[in-house]
PDB file of C-alpha atoms and ligand atoms in Angstrom:
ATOM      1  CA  UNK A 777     129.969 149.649 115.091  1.00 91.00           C
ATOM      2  CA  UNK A 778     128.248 152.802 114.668  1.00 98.00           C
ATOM      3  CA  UNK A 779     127.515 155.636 117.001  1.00 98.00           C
ATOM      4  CA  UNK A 780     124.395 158.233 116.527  1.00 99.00           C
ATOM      5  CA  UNK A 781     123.368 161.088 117.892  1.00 99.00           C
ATOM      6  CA  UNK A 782     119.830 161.416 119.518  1.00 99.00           C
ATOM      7  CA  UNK A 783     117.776 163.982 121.065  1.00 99.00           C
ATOM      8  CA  UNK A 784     114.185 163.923 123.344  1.00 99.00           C
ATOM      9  CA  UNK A 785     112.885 167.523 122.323  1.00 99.00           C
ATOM     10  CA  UNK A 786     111.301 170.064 124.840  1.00 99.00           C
ATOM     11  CA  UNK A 787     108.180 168.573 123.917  1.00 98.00           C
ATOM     12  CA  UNK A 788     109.598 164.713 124.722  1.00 98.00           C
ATOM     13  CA  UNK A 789     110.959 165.559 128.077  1.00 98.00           C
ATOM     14  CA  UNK A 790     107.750 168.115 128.986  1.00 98.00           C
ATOM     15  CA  UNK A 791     105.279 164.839 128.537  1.00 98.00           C
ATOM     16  CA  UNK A 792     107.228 162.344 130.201  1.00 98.00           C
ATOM     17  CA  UNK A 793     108.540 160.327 127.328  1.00 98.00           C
ATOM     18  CA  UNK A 794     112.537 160.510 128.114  1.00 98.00           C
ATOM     19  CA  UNK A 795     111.910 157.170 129.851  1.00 98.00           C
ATOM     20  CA  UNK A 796     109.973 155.475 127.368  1.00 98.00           C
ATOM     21  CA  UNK A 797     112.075 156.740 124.123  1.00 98.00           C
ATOM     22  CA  UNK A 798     115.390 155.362 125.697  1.00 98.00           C
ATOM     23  CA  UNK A 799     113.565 151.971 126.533  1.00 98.00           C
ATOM     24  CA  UNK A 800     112.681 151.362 123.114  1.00 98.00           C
ATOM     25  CA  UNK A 801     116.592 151.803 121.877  1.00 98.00           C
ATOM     26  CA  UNK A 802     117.664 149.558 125.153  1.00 98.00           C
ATOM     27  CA  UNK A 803     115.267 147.088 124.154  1.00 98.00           C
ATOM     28  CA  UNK A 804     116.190 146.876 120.587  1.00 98.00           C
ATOM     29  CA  UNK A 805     119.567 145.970 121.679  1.00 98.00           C
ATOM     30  CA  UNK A 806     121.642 149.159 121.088  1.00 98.00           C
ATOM     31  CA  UNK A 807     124.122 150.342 123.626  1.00 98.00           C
ATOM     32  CA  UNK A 808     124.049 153.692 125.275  1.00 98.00           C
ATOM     33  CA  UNK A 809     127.040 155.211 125.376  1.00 98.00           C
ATOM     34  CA  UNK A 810     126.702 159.051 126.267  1.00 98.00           C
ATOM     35  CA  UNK A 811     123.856 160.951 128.240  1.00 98.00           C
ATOM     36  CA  UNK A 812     123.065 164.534 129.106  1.00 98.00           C
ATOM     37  CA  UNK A 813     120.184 166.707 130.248  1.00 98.00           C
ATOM     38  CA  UNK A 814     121.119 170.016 129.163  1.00 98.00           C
ATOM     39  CA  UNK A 815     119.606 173.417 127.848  1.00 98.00           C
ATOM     40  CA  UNK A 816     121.008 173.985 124.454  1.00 98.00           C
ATOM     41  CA  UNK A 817     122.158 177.597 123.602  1.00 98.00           C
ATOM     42  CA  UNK A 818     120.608 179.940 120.806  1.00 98.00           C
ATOM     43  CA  UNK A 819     124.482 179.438 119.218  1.00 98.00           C
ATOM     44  CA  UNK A 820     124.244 175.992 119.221  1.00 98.00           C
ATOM     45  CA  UNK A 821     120.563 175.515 117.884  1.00 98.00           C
ATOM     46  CA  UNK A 822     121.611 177.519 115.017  1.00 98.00           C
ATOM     47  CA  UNK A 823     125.066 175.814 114.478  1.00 98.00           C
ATOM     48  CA  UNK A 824     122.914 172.086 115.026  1.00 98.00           C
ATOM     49  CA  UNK A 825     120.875 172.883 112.678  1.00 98.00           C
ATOM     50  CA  UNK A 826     122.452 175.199 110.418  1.00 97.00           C
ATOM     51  CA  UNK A 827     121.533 173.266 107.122  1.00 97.00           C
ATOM     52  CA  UNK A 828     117.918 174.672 107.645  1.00 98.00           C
ATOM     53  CA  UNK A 829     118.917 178.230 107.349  1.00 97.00           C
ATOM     54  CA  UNK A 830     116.712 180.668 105.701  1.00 97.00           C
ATOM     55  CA  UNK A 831     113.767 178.007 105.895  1.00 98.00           C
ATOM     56  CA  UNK A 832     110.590 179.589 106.490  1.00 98.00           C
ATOM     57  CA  UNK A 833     110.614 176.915 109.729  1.00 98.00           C
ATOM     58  CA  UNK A 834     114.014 177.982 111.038  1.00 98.00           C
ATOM     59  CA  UNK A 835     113.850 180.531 113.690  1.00 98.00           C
ATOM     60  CA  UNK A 836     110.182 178.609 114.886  1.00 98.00           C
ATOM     61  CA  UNK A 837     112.793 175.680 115.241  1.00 98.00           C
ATOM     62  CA  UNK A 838     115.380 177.505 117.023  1.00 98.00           C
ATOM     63  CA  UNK A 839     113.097 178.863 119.718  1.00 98.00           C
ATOM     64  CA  UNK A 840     111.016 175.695 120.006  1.00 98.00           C
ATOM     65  CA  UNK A 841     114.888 173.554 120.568  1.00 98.00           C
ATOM     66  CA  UNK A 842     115.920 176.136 123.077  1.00 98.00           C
ATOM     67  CA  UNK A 843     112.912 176.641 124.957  1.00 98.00           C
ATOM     68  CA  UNK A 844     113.091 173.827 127.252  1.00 98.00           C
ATOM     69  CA  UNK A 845     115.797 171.045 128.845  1.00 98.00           C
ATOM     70  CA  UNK A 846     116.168 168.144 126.293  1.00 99.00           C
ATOM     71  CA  UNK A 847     118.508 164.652 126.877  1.00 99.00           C
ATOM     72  CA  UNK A 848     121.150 164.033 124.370  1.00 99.00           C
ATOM     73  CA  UNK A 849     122.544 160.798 123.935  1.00 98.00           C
ATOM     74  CA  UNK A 850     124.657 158.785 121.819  1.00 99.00           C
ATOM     75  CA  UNK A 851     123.670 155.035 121.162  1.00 99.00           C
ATOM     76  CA  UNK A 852     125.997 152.687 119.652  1.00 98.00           C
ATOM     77  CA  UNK A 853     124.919 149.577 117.028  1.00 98.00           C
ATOM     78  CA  UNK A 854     124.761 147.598 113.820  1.00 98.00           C
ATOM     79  CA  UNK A 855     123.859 150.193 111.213  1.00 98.00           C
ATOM     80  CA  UNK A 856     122.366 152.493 114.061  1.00 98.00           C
ATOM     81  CA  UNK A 857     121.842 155.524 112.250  1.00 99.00           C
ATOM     82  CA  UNK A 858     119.320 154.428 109.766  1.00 98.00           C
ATOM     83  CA  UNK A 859     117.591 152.297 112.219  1.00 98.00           C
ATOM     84  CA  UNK A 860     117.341 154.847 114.538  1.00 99.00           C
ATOM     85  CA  UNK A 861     115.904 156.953 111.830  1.00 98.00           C
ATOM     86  CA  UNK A 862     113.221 154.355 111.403  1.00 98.00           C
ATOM     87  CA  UNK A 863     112.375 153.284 114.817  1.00 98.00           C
ATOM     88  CA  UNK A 864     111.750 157.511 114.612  1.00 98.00           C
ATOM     89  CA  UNK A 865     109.289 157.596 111.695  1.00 98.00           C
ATOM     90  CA  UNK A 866     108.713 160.188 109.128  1.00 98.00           C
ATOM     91  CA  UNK A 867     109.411 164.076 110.164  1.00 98.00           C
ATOM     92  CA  UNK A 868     105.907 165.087 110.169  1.00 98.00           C
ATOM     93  CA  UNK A 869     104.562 162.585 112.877  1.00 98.00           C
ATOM     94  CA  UNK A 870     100.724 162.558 110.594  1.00 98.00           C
ATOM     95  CA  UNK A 871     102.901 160.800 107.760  1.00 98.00           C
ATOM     96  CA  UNK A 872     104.942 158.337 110.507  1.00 98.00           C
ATOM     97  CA  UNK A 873     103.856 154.949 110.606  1.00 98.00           C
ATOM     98  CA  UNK A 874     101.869 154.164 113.456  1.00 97.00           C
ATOM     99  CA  UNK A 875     104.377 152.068 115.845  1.00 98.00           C
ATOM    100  CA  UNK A 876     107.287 154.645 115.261  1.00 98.00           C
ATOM    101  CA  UNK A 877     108.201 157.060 118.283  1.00 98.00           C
ATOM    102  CA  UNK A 878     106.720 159.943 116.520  1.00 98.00           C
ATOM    103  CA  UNK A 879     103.911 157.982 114.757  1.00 98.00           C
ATOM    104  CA  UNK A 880     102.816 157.188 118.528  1.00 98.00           C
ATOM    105  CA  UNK A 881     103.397 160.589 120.490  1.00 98.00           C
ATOM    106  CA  UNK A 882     103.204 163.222 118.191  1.00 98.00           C
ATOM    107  CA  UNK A 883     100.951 165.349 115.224  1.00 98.00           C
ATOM    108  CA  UNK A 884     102.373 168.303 114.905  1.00 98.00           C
ATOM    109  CA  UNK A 885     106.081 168.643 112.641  1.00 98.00           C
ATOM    110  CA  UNK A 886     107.418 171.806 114.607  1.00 98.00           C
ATOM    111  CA  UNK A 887     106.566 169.171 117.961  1.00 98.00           C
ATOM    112  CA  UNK A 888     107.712 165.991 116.629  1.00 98.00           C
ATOM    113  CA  UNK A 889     109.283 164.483 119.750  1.00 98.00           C
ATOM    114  CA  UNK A 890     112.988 163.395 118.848  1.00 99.00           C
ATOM    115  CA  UNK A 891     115.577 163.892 116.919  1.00 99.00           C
ATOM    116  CA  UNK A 892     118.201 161.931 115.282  1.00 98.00           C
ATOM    117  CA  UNK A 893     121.287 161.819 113.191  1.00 98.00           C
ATOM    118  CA  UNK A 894     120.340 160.861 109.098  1.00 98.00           C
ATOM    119  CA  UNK A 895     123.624 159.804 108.215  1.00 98.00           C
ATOM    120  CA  UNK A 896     126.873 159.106 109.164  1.00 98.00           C
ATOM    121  CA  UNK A 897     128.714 162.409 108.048  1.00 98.00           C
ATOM    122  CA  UNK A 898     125.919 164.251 110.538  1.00 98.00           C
ATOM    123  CA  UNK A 899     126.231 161.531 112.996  1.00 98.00           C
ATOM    124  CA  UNK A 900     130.079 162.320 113.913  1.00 98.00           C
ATOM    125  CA  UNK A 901     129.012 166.133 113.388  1.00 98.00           C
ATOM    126  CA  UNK A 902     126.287 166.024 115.484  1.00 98.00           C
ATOM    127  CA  UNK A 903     128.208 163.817 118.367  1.00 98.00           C
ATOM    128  CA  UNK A 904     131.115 166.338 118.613  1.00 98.00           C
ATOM    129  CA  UNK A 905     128.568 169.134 118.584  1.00 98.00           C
ATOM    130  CA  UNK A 906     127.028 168.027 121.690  1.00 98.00           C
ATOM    131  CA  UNK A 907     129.795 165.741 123.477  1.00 98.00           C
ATOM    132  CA  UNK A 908     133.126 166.037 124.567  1.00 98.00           C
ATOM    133  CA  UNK A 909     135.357 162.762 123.803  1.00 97.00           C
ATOM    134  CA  UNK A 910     135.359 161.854 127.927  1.00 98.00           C
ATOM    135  CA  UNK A 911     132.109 161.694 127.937  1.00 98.00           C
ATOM    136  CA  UNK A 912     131.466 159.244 125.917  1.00 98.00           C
ATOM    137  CA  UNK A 913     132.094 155.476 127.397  1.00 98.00           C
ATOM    138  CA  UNK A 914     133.342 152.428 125.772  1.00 97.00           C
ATOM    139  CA  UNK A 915     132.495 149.264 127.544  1.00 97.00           C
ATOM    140  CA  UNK A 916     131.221 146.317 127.068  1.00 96.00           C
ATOM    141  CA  UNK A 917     127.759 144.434 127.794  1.00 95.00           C
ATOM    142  CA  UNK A 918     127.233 140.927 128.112  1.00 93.00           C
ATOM    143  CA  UNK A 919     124.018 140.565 126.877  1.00 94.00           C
ATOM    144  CA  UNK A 920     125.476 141.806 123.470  1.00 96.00           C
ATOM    145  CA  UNK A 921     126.177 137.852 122.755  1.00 96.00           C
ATOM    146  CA  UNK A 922     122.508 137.279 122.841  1.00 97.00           C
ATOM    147  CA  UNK A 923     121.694 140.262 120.253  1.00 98.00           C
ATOM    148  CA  UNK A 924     124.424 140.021 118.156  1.00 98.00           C
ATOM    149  CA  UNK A 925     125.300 136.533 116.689  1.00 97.00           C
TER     150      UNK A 925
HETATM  151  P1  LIG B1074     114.274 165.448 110.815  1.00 50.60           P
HETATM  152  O1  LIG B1074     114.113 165.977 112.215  1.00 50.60           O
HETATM  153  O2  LIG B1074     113.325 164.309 110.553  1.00 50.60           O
HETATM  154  O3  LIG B1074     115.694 165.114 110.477  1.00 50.60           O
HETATM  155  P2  LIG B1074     114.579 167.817 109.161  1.00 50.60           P
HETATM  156  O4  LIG B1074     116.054 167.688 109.370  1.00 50.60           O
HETATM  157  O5  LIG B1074     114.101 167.952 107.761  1.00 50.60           O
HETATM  158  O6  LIG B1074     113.795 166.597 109.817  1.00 50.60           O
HETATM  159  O7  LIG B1074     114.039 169.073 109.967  1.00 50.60           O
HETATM  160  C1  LIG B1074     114.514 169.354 111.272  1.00 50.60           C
HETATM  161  C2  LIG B1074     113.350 169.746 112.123  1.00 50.60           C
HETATM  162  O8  LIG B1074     112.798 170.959 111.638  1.00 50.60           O
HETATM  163  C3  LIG B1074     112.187 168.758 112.132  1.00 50.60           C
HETATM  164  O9  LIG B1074     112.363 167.718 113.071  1.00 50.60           O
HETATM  165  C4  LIG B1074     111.029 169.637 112.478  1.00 50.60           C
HETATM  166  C5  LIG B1074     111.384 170.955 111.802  1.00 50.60           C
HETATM  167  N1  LIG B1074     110.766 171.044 110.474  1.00 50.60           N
HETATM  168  C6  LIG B1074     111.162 170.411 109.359  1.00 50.60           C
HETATM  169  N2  LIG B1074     110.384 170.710 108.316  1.00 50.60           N
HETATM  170  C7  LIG B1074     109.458 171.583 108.792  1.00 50.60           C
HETATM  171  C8  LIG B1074     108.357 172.272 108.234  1.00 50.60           C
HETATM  172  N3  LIG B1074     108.034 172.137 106.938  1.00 50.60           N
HETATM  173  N4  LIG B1074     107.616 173.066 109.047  1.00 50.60           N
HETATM  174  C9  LIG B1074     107.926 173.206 110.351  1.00 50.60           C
HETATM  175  N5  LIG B1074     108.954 172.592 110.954  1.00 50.60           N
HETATM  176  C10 LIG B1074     109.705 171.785 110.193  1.00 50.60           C
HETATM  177 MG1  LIG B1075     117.357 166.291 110.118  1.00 50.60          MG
END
């Protein structure tokens, strides 16, 4: 199984969508398996996102990540990262297909909601970036027999 790393933005948790974004990964049968409201750091904006560096957008996106609580998680699944990635929609919410979490919420890029983990070398980066191995939970749900066959 997979694990992925995925983030509600200051913009997600400042319009009440925390709730809603982790119903629609509950719903489509993944498991959550790490949580955490938190205020990320200046040092760790830049190291998250450090393969932007010397973008035009890159100190916009620093401020804008810092600038407000956001909830990390870590959801666990069949091929997880890329679905994730869709069930997101495009970067710039105007291009996401309408149905996607930031084809629904959002129209701005620099406010675009969520973010999560594109592959799976960025996916174990990104999880031991933001959690320690204790706080992420193994266990197992019941209802997995009626998602998984
Ligand atoms: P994603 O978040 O879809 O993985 P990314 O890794 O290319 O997209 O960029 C990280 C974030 O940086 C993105 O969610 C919003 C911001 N960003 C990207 N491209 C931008 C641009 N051209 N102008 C402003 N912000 C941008
Ligand atoms: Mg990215």
């Amino acid at each position: 199984m997979e694990r992925t790393f995925i983030m509600v933005k200051p913009d997600g948790v400042q319009r009440g969508l925390v709730g809603e974004i982790i119903s629609r990964f509950e719903k489509r049968g993944f498991k959550l398996v790490g949580l955490k409201l938190m205020q990320i750091s200046r040092e760790l904006a830049e190291t998250h996102y450090g393969e932007h560096k010397g973008k035009p957008f890159f100190e916009g996106l620093v401020n804008f990540i810092t600038s407000g609580p956001v909830v990390a998680m870590v959801w666990e699944g069949k091929e997880v990262i890329a679905t994730a990635r869709e069930m997101m929609g495009a970067t710039n919410p105007l291009k996401a297909q309408p149905g996607t979490i930031r084809g629904t919420y959002g129209i701005d890029v620099g406010r675009n909601v969520i973010h999560g983990s594109d592959s799976p070398e960025s996916a174990q980066r990104e999880i031991a970036l933001f959690f320690k191995e204790e706080e992420l939970l193994s266990y197992d749900k019941t209802l997995d027999t009626w998602i998984y066959e």
